[in-house]
CSV table of C-alpha atoms and ligand atoms in Angstrom, one decimal:
chain,number,residue,atom,x,y,z
A,23,MET,CA,-33.6,66.0,84.3
A,24,LEU,CA,-35.6,65.2,81.1
A,25,ASN,CA,-38.4,67.5,82.4
A,26,LYS,CA,-35.9,70.2,83.0
A,27,PRO,CA,-35.0,72.7,80.3
A,28,LYS,CA,-31.9,71.8,78.4
A,29,LYS,CA,-28.6,73.4,79.5
A,30,MET,CA,-27.9,76.4,77.3
A,31,ILE,CA,-24.8,77.9,75.8
A,32,VAL,CA,-25.4,81.5,74.7
A,33,ALA,CA,-22.9,82.4,72.0
A,34,ASN,CA,-22.5,86.2,72.1
A,35,TRP,CA,-20.6,87.0,68.9
A,36,LYS,CA,-20.3,90.7,70.0
A,37,MET,CA,-18.8,92.7,67.1
A,38,ASN,CA,-16.5,89.9,66.1
A,39,VAL,CA,-18.3,88.6,63.0
A,40,THR,CA,-18.1,91.2,60.3
A,41,SER,CA,-19.8,90.0,57.1
A,42,GLN,CA,-23.0,88.1,56.1
A,43,LYS,CA,-20.8,85.4,54.7
A,44,ASP,CA,-18.9,84.9,57.9
A,45,ALA,CA,-22.0,84.9,60.0
A,46,GLU,CA,-23.7,82.3,57.9
A,47,GLY,CA,-20.5,80.2,57.6
A,48,LEU,CA,-20.0,80.2,61.4
A,49,PHE,CA,-23.5,79.3,62.2
A,50,LEU,CA,-23.6,76.5,59.6
A,51,SER,CA,-20.3,75.1,60.8
A,52,ILE,CA,-21.8,74.3,64.2
A,53,ARG,CA,-25.4,73.7,63.3
A,54,ASN,CA,-25.1,70.0,62.5
A,55,VAL,CA,-23.4,69.2,65.7
A,56,VAL,CA,-25.8,71.2,67.7
A,57,SER,CA,-28.9,69.6,66.1
A,58,LYS,CA,-27.7,66.2,67.5
A,59,LEU,CA,-27.4,67.3,71.1
A,60,GLU,CA,-29.7,65.7,73.6
A,61,TYR,CA,-29.3,67.9,76.6
A,62,THR,CA,-27.9,71.1,75.4
A,63,GLN,CA,-29.2,74.0,73.4
A,64,MET,CA,-27.3,76.9,71.7
A,65,ILE,CA,-28.6,80.5,71.6
A,66,CYS,CA,-26.7,82.3,68.9
A,67,CYS,CA,-26.5,86.1,69.3
A,68,PRO,CA,-25.1,87.7,66.2
A,69,PRO,CA,-24.6,91.4,65.6
A,70,HIS,CA,-28.0,93.0,64.8
A,71,MET,CA,-27.6,93.1,61.1
A,72,TYR,CA,-27.1,89.4,60.8
A,73,VAL,CA,-29.9,88.3,63.1
A,74,ASN,CA,-32.4,87.8,60.3
A,75,GLN,CA,-30.1,85.9,58.1
A,76,VAL,CA,-28.9,83.5,60.9
A,77,ALA,CA,-32.6,83.1,62.1
A,78,GLN,CA,-33.5,81.8,58.7
A,79,HIS,CA,-31.3,78.8,59.3
A,80,ALA,CA,-32.4,78.3,62.9
A,81,ASN,CA,-35.1,75.8,62.3
A,82,HIS,CA,-34.3,73.3,65.0
A,83,LYS,CA,-35.2,73.5,68.7
A,84,ASN,CA,-31.5,73.1,69.7
A,85,TYR,CA,-30.4,76.3,68.1
A,86,ARG,CA,-32.2,79.5,68.5
A,87,VAL,CA,-31.3,83.1,67.9
A,88,GLY,CA,-31.0,86.1,70.1
A,89,GLY,CA,-30.2,89.8,69.8
A,90,GLN,CA,-27.4,91.6,71.7
A,91,ASP,CA,-29.6,94.5,72.7
A,92,ALA,CA,-33.0,96.0,71.7
A,93,TYR,CA,-34.6,99.4,72.1
A,94,PRO,CA,-37.7,99.3,74.4
A,95,GLU,CA,-40.1,100.9,71.9
A,96,GLU,CA,-41.6,99.4,68.8
A,97,SER,CA,-40.8,102.3,66.4
A,98,GLY,CA,-40.2,106.0,66.2
A,99,SER,CA,-37.6,108.7,65.7
A,100,ARG,CA,-34.6,106.9,67.3
A,101,THR,CA,-31.7,107.2,65.0
A,102,GLY,CA,-29.5,104.1,65.0
A,103,GLU,CA,-31.6,102.0,67.3
A,104,THR,CA,-33.0,98.6,66.8
A,105,SER,CA,-36.4,98.1,68.4
A,106,VAL,CA,-37.7,95.1,70.3
A,107,LEU,CA,-40.3,94.6,67.5
A,108,MET,CA,-37.6,94.7,64.8
A,109,MET,CA,-35.6,92.2,66.8
A,110,LYS,CA,-38.6,89.9,67.1
A,111,ASN,CA,-39.6,90.3,63.4
A,112,ALA,CA,-36.0,89.4,62.5
A,113,GLY,CA,-36.4,86.1,64.2
A,114,ALA,CA,-34.9,86.6,67.6
A,115,GLU,CA,-36.4,84.8,70.6
A,116,TYR,CA,-33.9,86.0,73.2
A,117,VAL,CA,-32.3,89.3,73.9
A,118,ILE,CA,-29.1,89.9,75.9
A,119,LEU,CA,-29.7,93.0,78.1
A,120,GLY,CA,-27.6,95.0,80.5
A,121,HIS,CA,-24.3,93.6,79.3
A,122,SER,CA,-21.4,95.3,81.0
A,123,GLU,CA,-20.0,96.4,77.7
A,124,ARG,CA,-23.2,98.4,77.1
A,125,ARG,CA,-23.9,99.6,80.7
A,126,HIS,CA,-22.0,102.8,80.2
A,127,LEU,CA,-24.4,103.7,77.4
A,128,GLU,CA,-27.6,103.1,79.4
A,129,THR,CA,-29.1,103.8,82.8
A,130,LYS,CA,-30.5,101.2,85.1
A,131,LEU,CA,-34.0,102.5,84.2
A,132,ASP,CA,-33.2,101.9,80.5
A,133,ILE,CA,-32.3,98.3,81.3
A,134,SER,CA,-35.4,97.6,83.2
A,135,ARG,CA,-37.5,99.1,80.5
A,136,LYS,CA,-35.8,96.9,78.0
A,137,VAL,CA,-36.5,93.8,80.1
A,138,ILE,CA,-40.2,94.7,80.3
A,139,ALA,CA,-40.4,95.4,76.6
A,140,VAL,CA,-38.8,92.1,75.7
A,141,LEU,CA,-41.1,90.2,78.0
A,142,GLU,CA,-44.1,92.0,76.6
A,143,HIS,CA,-43.0,90.9,73.1
A,144,GLU,CA,-42.9,87.3,74.3
A,145,MET,CA,-39.2,87.0,74.0
A,146,THR,CA,-36.8,85.9,76.7
A,147,PRO,CA,-34.4,88.5,78.3
A,148,ILE,CA,-30.9,87.3,79.1
A,149,ILE,CA,-30.1,89.8,81.8
A,150,CYS,CA,-26.4,90.3,82.7
A,151,ILE,CA,-25.3,91.4,86.1
A,152,GLY,CA,-22.0,91.3,87.9
A,153,GLU,CA,-19.7,93.3,90.2
A,154,GLU,CA,-16.7,95.2,89.0
A,155,SER,CA,-14.4,93.7,91.6
A,156,ARG,CA,-14.5,91.5,94.6
A,157,ASP,CA,-14.0,94.4,97.0
A,158,LYS,CA,-15.7,94.7,100.4
A,159,ASN,CA,-18.9,96.0,98.7
A,160,TRP,CA,-19.3,93.4,96.0
A,161,LYS,CA,-22.4,91.8,97.6
A,162,LYS,CA,-24.1,95.1,97.9
A,163,VAL,CA,-23.4,96.0,94.3
A,164,LEU,CA,-24.9,92.7,93.2
A,165,GLN,CA,-28.0,93.2,95.5
A,166,GLN,CA,-28.6,96.6,94.0
A,167,GLN,CA,-28.3,95.4,90.5
A,168,VAL,CA,-30.9,92.7,91.2
A,169,LYS,CA,-33.3,95.3,92.7
A,170,ASP,CA,-32.8,97.7,89.8
A,171,VAL,CA,-33.5,95.1,87.2
A,172,PHE,CA,-36.4,93.3,88.8
A,173,ASN,CA,-38.3,95.9,90.8
A,174,ARG,CA,-40.5,97.0,87.9
A,175,VAL,CA,-40.6,93.7,86.0
A,176,PRO,CA,-43.8,91.7,86.0
A,177,LYS,CA,-43.4,88.8,88.5
A,178,LYS,CA,-45.9,86.3,87.0
A,179,ASN,CA,-43.7,84.3,84.7
A,180,PRO,CA,-40.2,83.9,86.2
A,181,GLU,CA,-39.5,80.9,83.9
A,182,ASN,CA,-39.3,83.4,81.0
A,183,ILE,CA,-36.3,85.1,82.6
A,184,ILE,CA,-32.7,84.2,82.3
A,185,LEU,CA,-30.1,85.9,84.6
A,186,ALA,CA,-26.4,85.7,83.7
A,187,TYR,CA,-23.9,86.3,86.4
A,188,GLU,CA,-21.0,87.9,84.6
A,189,PRO,CA,-18.5,89.4,87.0
A,190,ILE,CA,-16.9,92.3,85.1
A,191,TRP,CA,-13.4,91.3,86.3
A,192,ALA,CA,-13.8,88.0,84.6
A,193,ILE,CA,-15.1,89.1,81.2
A,194,SER,CA,-12.8,89.0,78.2
A,195,SER,CA,-9.8,90.3,80.1
A,196,ASP,CA,-6.5,89.7,78.3
A,197,LYS,CA,-5.3,87.8,81.3
A,198,LYS,CA,-8.3,85.4,81.2
A,199,ASN,CA,-9.5,85.4,84.7
A,200,PRO,CA,-12.6,83.4,85.0
A,201,ALA,CA,-14.5,83.1,88.2
A,202,THR,CA,-14.3,79.8,89.9
A,203,SER,CA,-17.4,77.7,90.6
A,204,THR,CA,-17.1,78.7,94.3
A,205,GLU,CA,-17.2,82.4,93.4
A,206,TYR,CA,-20.2,81.7,91.1
A,207,MET,CA,-22.0,79.9,93.9
A,208,GLU,CA,-21.3,82.7,96.4
A,209,ALA,CA,-22.8,85.2,93.9
A,210,LEU,CA,-25.8,82.9,93.1
A,211,GLU,CA,-26.7,82.8,96.8
A,212,VAL,CA,-26.7,86.6,97.0
A,213,ILE,CA,-28.7,86.9,93.8
A,214,LYS,CA,-31.3,84.3,94.8
A,215,LYS,CA,-31.8,85.8,98.2
A,216,GLU,CA,-32.3,89.3,96.8
A,217,SER,CA,-34.6,87.9,94.0
A,218,GLN,CA,-36.7,86.1,96.6
A,219,LYS,CA,-37.4,89.4,98.3
A,220,ILE,CA,-38.8,90.7,95.0
A,221,PHE,CA,-40.5,87.6,93.6
A,222,LYS,CA,-41.8,86.7,97.2
A,223,THR,CA,-41.3,82.9,97.0
A,224,ALA,CA,-38.3,80.5,96.6
A,225,LYS,CA,-40.4,78.5,94.2
A,226,ALA,CA,-40.6,81.5,91.8
A,227,VAL,CA,-36.9,82.1,92.0
A,228,GLU,CA,-36.2,78.5,91.2
A,229,LYS,CA,-38.0,79.0,87.9
A,230,ILE,CA,-35.5,81.7,86.8
A,231,ARG,CA,-32.6,80.2,84.8
A,232,PHE,CA,-29.1,81.2,85.9
A,233,LEU,CA,-26.1,81.3,83.7
A,234,TYR,CA,-22.4,82.0,84.2
A,235,GLY,CA,-20.3,84.0,81.8
A,236,GLY,CA,-16.7,85.4,81.9
A,237,SER,CA,-13.6,83.9,80.2
A,238,LEU,CA,-15.3,80.6,80.0
A,239,ASP,CA,-13.8,78.0,77.6
A,240,ASP,CA,-13.3,74.3,77.2
A,241,LYS,CA,-10.7,74.2,79.9
A,242,ASN,CA,-12.7,75.7,82.8
A,243,ILE,CA,-16.3,74.7,82.0
A,244,GLU,CA,-16.0,71.4,83.8
A,245,ASP,CA,-15.4,73.1,87.1
A,246,PHE,CA,-18.8,74.7,86.7
A,247,LEU,CA,-20.5,71.5,85.5
A,248,LYS,CA,-19.2,69.5,88.4
A,249,ASN,CA,-19.3,71.9,91.2
A,250,ALA,CA,-22.0,74.5,90.5
A,251,ASN,CA,-25.7,74.7,90.1
A,252,VAL,CA,-25.8,76.3,86.7
A,253,ASP,CA,-28.4,76.2,83.9
A,254,GLY,CA,-26.0,77.2,81.2
A,255,PHE,CA,-23.2,79.6,80.0
A,256,LEU,CA,-22.7,82.9,78.2
A,257,VAL,CA,-19.6,82.9,76.1
A,258,GLY,CA,-18.0,85.7,74.2
A,259,ARG,CA,-14.4,85.2,73.1
A,260,VAL,CA,-14.8,81.5,72.2
A,261,SER,CA,-18.3,81.9,70.8
A,262,HIS,CA,-16.9,82.2,67.3
A,263,ASP,CA,-14.4,79.4,67.6
A,264,PRO,CA,-16.3,76.3,66.4
A,265,ARG,CA,-13.7,73.8,67.6
A,266,ILE,CA,-13.8,75.1,71.2
A,267,LEU,CA,-17.6,75.4,71.2
A,268,MET,CA,-17.9,71.8,70.0
A,269,THR,CA,-15.7,70.6,72.8
A,270,MET,CA,-17.8,72.6,75.3
A,271,PHE,CA,-21.0,71.1,74.0
A,272,ARG,CA,-19.5,67.6,74.3
A,273,LEU,CA,-18.5,68.3,77.9
A,274,VAL,CA,-22.0,69.5,78.8
A,275,GLU,CA,-23.6,66.5,77.1
A,276,ASP,CA,-21.3,64.0,78.8
A,277,HIS,CA,-21.8,65.7,82.2
A,278,VAL,CA,-25.6,65.6,82.0
A,279,GLN,CA,-25.6,62.0,80.7
A,280,LYS,CA,-23.5,60.9,83.6
A,281,GLU,CA,-25.7,62.8,86.0
A,282,LEU,CA,-28.8,61.0,84.6
A,283,PHE,CA,-27.1,57.7,84.7
A,284,SER,CA,-26.1,58.1,88.4
A,285,ILE,CA,-29.7,59.0,89.2
A,286,SER,CA,-31.2,56.0,87.5
A,287,GLU,CA,-28.7,53.6,89.1
B,317,LIG,P1,-15.9,86.3,77.4
B,317,LIG,O1,-17.2,87.2,77.3
B,317,LIG,O2,-16.4,84.9,77.3
B,317,LIG,O3,-15.1,86.7,76.3
B,317,LIG,O4,-15.3,86.6,78.7
B,317,LIG,C1,-18.4,86.9,78.0
B,317,LIG,C2,-19.4,88.0,77.7
B,317,LIG,O5,-19.0,89.1,77.6
B,317,LIG,O6,-20.6,87.7,77.7
């Protein structure tokens, strides 16, 4: 385990933090706890205009900064856009791409161009995919998303890619309807099989990191920790609640520690 990357919690603040003061306050309120974690890392993804400010405090390997999107060109006449280069220069090392809350604004080609641009700028894409509902076609939908996102992407460094399974039916719904670890594992099997066709070997696919996201909190994270093969989590609603986040970090740490203990026994 010690040779494996740390488990990650990606905190997608979405549009829920609305001032510099709040962004800084929120980040600083969790920073001390996160810096002491042994097996877990936080990737904080503030709204674009606070990335730079948060990144100035992100001077520890346990907490890094990501953007919530980026335009796949460096500069130009693109009113209102934030380019990959601007994101990188602001201090982001990760970029969330293809989030379902943005997919209506972009085509699948846009998303794959963004993935390529982020990789070219030596940042890590956190690519979101997920079906709208578990109807009879859900596996096909997922397979198509994998193809769309990976077909054009360079295949040589899969360890630089993070894929988040975020079923749309589970994200931020008022009812709170997270997937179960079983549903996640079913989806992971589909995603890995399809990825293997594209990356050619199972070994390459094993290097991609897989996250779960969708109505995740301190009450349901243990189901995933105990029963799923997951490298981390993408959280929205609870990402700006320090108390819940701290509990989640503690649960992840305890779980990994127990796992290590049982291996060494
Ligand atoms: P949620 O959001 O945790 O509020 O469901 C997850 C996401 O949209 O990434």
